[in-house]
Short mmCIF file of C-alpha atoms in Angstrom, two decimals:
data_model
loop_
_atom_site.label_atom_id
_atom_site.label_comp_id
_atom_site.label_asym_id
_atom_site.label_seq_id
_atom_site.Cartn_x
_atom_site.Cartn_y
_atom_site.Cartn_z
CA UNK R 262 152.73 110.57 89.28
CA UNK R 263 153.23 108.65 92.01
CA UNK R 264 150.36 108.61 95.07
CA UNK R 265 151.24 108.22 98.59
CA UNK R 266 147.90 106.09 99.53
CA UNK R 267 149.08 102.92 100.11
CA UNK R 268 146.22 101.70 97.88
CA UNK R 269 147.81 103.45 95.36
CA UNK R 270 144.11 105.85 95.20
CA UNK R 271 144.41 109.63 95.53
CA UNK R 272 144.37 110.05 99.79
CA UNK R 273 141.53 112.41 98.74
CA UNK R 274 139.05 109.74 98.31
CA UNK R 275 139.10 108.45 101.75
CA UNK R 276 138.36 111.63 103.44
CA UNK R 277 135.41 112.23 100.25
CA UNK R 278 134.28 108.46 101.93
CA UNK R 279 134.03 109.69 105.45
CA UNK R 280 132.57 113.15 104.51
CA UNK R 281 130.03 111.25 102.48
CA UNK R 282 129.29 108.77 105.69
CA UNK R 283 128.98 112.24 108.40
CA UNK R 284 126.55 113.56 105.48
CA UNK R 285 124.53 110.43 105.60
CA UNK R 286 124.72 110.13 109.17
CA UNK R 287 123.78 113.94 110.03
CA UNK R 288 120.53 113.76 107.62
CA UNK R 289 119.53 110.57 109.03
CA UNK R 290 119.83 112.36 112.88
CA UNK R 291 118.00 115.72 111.58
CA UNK R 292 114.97 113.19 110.52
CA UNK R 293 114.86 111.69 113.58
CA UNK R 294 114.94 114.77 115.59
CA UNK R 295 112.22 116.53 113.11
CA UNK R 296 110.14 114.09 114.20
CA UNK R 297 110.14 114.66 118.14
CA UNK R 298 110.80 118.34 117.45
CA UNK R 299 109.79 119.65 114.42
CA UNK R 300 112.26 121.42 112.25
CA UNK R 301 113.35 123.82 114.04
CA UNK R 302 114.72 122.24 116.67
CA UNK R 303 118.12 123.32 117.63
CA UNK R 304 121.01 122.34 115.32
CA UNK R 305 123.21 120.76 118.61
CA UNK R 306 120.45 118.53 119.16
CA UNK R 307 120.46 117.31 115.32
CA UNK R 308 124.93 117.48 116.07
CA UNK R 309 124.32 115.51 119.25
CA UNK R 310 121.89 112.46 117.66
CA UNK R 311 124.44 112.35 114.78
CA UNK R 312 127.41 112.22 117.08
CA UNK R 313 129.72 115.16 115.03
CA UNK R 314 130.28 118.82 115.85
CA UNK R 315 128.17 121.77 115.26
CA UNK R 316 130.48 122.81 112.51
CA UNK R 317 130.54 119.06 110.72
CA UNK R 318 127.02 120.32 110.13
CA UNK R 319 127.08 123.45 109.09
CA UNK R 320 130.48 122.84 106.88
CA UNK R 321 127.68 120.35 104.71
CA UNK R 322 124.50 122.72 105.11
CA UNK R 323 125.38 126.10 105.56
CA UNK R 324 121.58 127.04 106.07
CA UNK R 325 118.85 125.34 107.95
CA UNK R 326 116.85 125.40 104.77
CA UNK R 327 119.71 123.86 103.08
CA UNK R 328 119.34 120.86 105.68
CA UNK R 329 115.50 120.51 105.79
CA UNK R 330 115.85 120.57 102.03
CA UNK R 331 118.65 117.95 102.27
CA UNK R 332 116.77 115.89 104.75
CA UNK R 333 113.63 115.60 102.48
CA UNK R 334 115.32 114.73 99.62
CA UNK R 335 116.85 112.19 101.08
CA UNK R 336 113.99 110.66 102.79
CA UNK R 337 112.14 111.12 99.05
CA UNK R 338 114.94 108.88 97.29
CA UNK R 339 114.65 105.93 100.17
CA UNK R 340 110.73 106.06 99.57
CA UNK R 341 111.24 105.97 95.95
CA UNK R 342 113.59 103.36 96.48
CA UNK R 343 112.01 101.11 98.91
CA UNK R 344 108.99 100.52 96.57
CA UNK R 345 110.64 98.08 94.18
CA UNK R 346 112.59 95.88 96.63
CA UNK R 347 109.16 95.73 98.45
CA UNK R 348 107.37 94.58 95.70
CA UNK R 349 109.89 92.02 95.21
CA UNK R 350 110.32 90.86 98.87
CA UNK R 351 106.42 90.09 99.84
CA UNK R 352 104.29 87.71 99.15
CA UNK R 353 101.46 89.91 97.91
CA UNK R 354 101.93 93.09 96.26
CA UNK R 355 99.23 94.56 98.17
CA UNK R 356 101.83 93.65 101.49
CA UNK R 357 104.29 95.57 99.47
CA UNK R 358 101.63 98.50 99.18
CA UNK R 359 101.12 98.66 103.01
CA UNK R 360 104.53 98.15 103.68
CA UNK R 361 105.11 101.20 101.07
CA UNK R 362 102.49 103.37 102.68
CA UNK R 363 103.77 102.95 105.76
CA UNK R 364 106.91 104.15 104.94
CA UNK R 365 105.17 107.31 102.98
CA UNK R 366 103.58 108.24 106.00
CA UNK R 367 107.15 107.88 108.22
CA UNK R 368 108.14 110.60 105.30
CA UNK R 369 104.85 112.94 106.35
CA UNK R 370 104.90 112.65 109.69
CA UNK R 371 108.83 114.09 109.25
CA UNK R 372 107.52 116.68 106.85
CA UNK R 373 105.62 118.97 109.16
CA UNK R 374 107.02 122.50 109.08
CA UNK R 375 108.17 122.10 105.97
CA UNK R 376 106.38 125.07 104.45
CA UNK R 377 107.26 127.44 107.36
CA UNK R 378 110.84 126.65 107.08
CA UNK R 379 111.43 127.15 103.75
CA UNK R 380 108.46 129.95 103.51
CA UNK R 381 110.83 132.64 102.37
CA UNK R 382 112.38 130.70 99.68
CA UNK R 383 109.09 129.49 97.65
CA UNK R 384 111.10 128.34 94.46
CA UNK R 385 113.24 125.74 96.82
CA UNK R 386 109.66 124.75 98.06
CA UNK R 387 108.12 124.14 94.50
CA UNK R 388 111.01 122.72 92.98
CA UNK R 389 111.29 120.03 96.28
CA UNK R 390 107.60 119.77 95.66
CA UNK R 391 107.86 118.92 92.06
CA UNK R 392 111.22 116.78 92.88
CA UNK R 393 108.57 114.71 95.08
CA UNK R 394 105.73 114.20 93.11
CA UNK R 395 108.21 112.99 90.26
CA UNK R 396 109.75 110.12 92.02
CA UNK R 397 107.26 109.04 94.52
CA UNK R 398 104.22 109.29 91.88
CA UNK R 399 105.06 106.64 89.90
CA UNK R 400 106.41 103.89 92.93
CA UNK R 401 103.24 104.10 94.22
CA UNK R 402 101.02 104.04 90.51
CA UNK R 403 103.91 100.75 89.95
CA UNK R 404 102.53 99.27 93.60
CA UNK R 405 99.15 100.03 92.76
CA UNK R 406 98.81 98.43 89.46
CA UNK R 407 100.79 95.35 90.80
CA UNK R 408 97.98 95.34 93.59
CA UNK R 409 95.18 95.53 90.71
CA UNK R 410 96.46 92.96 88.40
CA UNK R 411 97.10 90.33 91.49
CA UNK R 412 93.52 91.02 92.03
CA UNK R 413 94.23 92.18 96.21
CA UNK R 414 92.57 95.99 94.85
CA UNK R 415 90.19 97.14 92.66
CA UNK R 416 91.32 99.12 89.27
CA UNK R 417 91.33 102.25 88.69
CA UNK R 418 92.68 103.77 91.67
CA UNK R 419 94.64 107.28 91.27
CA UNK R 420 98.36 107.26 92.76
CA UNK R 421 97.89 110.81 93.21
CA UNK R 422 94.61 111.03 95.06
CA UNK R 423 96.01 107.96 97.65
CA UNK R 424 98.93 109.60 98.90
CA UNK R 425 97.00 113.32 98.77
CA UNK R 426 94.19 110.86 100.81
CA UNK R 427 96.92 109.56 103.50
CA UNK R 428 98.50 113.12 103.49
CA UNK R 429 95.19 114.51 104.44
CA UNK R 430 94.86 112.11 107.22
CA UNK R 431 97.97 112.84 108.66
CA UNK R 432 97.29 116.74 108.96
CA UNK R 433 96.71 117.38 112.63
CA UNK R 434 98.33 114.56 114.18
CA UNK R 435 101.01 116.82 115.96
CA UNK R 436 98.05 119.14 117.29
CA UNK R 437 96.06 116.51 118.85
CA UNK R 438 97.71 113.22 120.87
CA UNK R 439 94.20 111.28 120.15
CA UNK R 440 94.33 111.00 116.44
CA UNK R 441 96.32 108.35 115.54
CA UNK R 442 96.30 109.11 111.45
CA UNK R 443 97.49 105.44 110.89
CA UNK R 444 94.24 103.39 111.80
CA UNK R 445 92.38 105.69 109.49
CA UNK R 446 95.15 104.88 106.55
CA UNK R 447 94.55 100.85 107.82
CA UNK R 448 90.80 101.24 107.27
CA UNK R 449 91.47 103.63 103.69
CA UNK R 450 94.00 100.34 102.84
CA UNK R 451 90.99 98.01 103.36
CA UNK R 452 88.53 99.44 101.69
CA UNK R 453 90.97 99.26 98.32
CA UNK R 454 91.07 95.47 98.86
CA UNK R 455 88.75 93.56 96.98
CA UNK R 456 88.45 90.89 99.65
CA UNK R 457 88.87 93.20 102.60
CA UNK R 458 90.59 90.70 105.53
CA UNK R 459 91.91 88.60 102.93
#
């Protein structure tokens, strides 16, 4: 049967295209604004950053947990992702490890609230929990190991207890406009370095 798209493509696909783009473009907003105001800021301000209506969001998350859960995951796959086209871009893979961490704690800083807004739906909490420990666990054991066997770090060094390390650092940074968390993740990236300064 004949289609009416001039390309000859179902006229379907465009509209899946742009509905793909405002979902893209509304989880990329809701990060943003989780960051200046926590996740329970109001949805027209998340609608307003995107540039969409009120009901372009709520047609793709129906719930606010449904968009912090969408938001997280989504900020999980471009950590996960950015790790190996780090590694490949710098110089050093220790650059690509500082470069990684800096983007993991972008992705913490966004995550406060998390709990309380998803507190009466625990399984959607552990499963996003699990869901991030098995894709960002093993980008940063790759980085590390690439770090060891260039030498920049010593051996040895847990994937899990860094980022727990960093996430512990970052607790209390929205409670207190002195603690800048990322000078004390500097000094922890240091102290990993074999020749510190090098």
């Amino acid at each position: 049967m004949a289609s009416d798209s001039p390309a000859g493509e179902p006229p379907s696909r465009g509209k899946r295209a742009d509905a793909q783009r405002n979902r893209q473009t509304v989880l990329t907003a809701a990060a943003e604004v989780f960051v200046t105001s926590g996740v329970d800021a109001p949805i027209r301000q998340i609608a307003s950053r995107a540039g969409v209506g009120m009901a372009t969001i709520y047609r793709h998350f129906p719930t606010r947990a449904d968009l912090v859960t969408a938001v997280y995951e989504h900020q999980i796959e471009a950590c996960a992702e950015a790790g190996p086209a780090l590694l490949a871009e710098a110089d050093r893979p220790f650059d690509a490890l500082c470069a990684w961490v800096d983007l993991f704690t972008d992705f913490l800083v966004t995550k406060h609230g998390l709990a309380d807004a998803l507190r009466s739906d625990s399984d959607r909490f552990a499963a996003l929990h699990a869901h991030f420990l098995d894709r960002l666990l093993p980008v940063c054991a790759r980085l590390l190991d690439a770090a060891a066997e260039s030498g920049d770090i010593q051996p040895g060094i847990r994937p899990y207890e860094l980022m727990r390390g960093i996430g512990n650092l970052c607790v209390g940074r929205d409670d207190d406009s002195d603690y800048d968390p990322r000078r004390l993740i500097a000094l922890l990236l240091r102290g990993l370095q074999t020749r510190p300064g090098a």
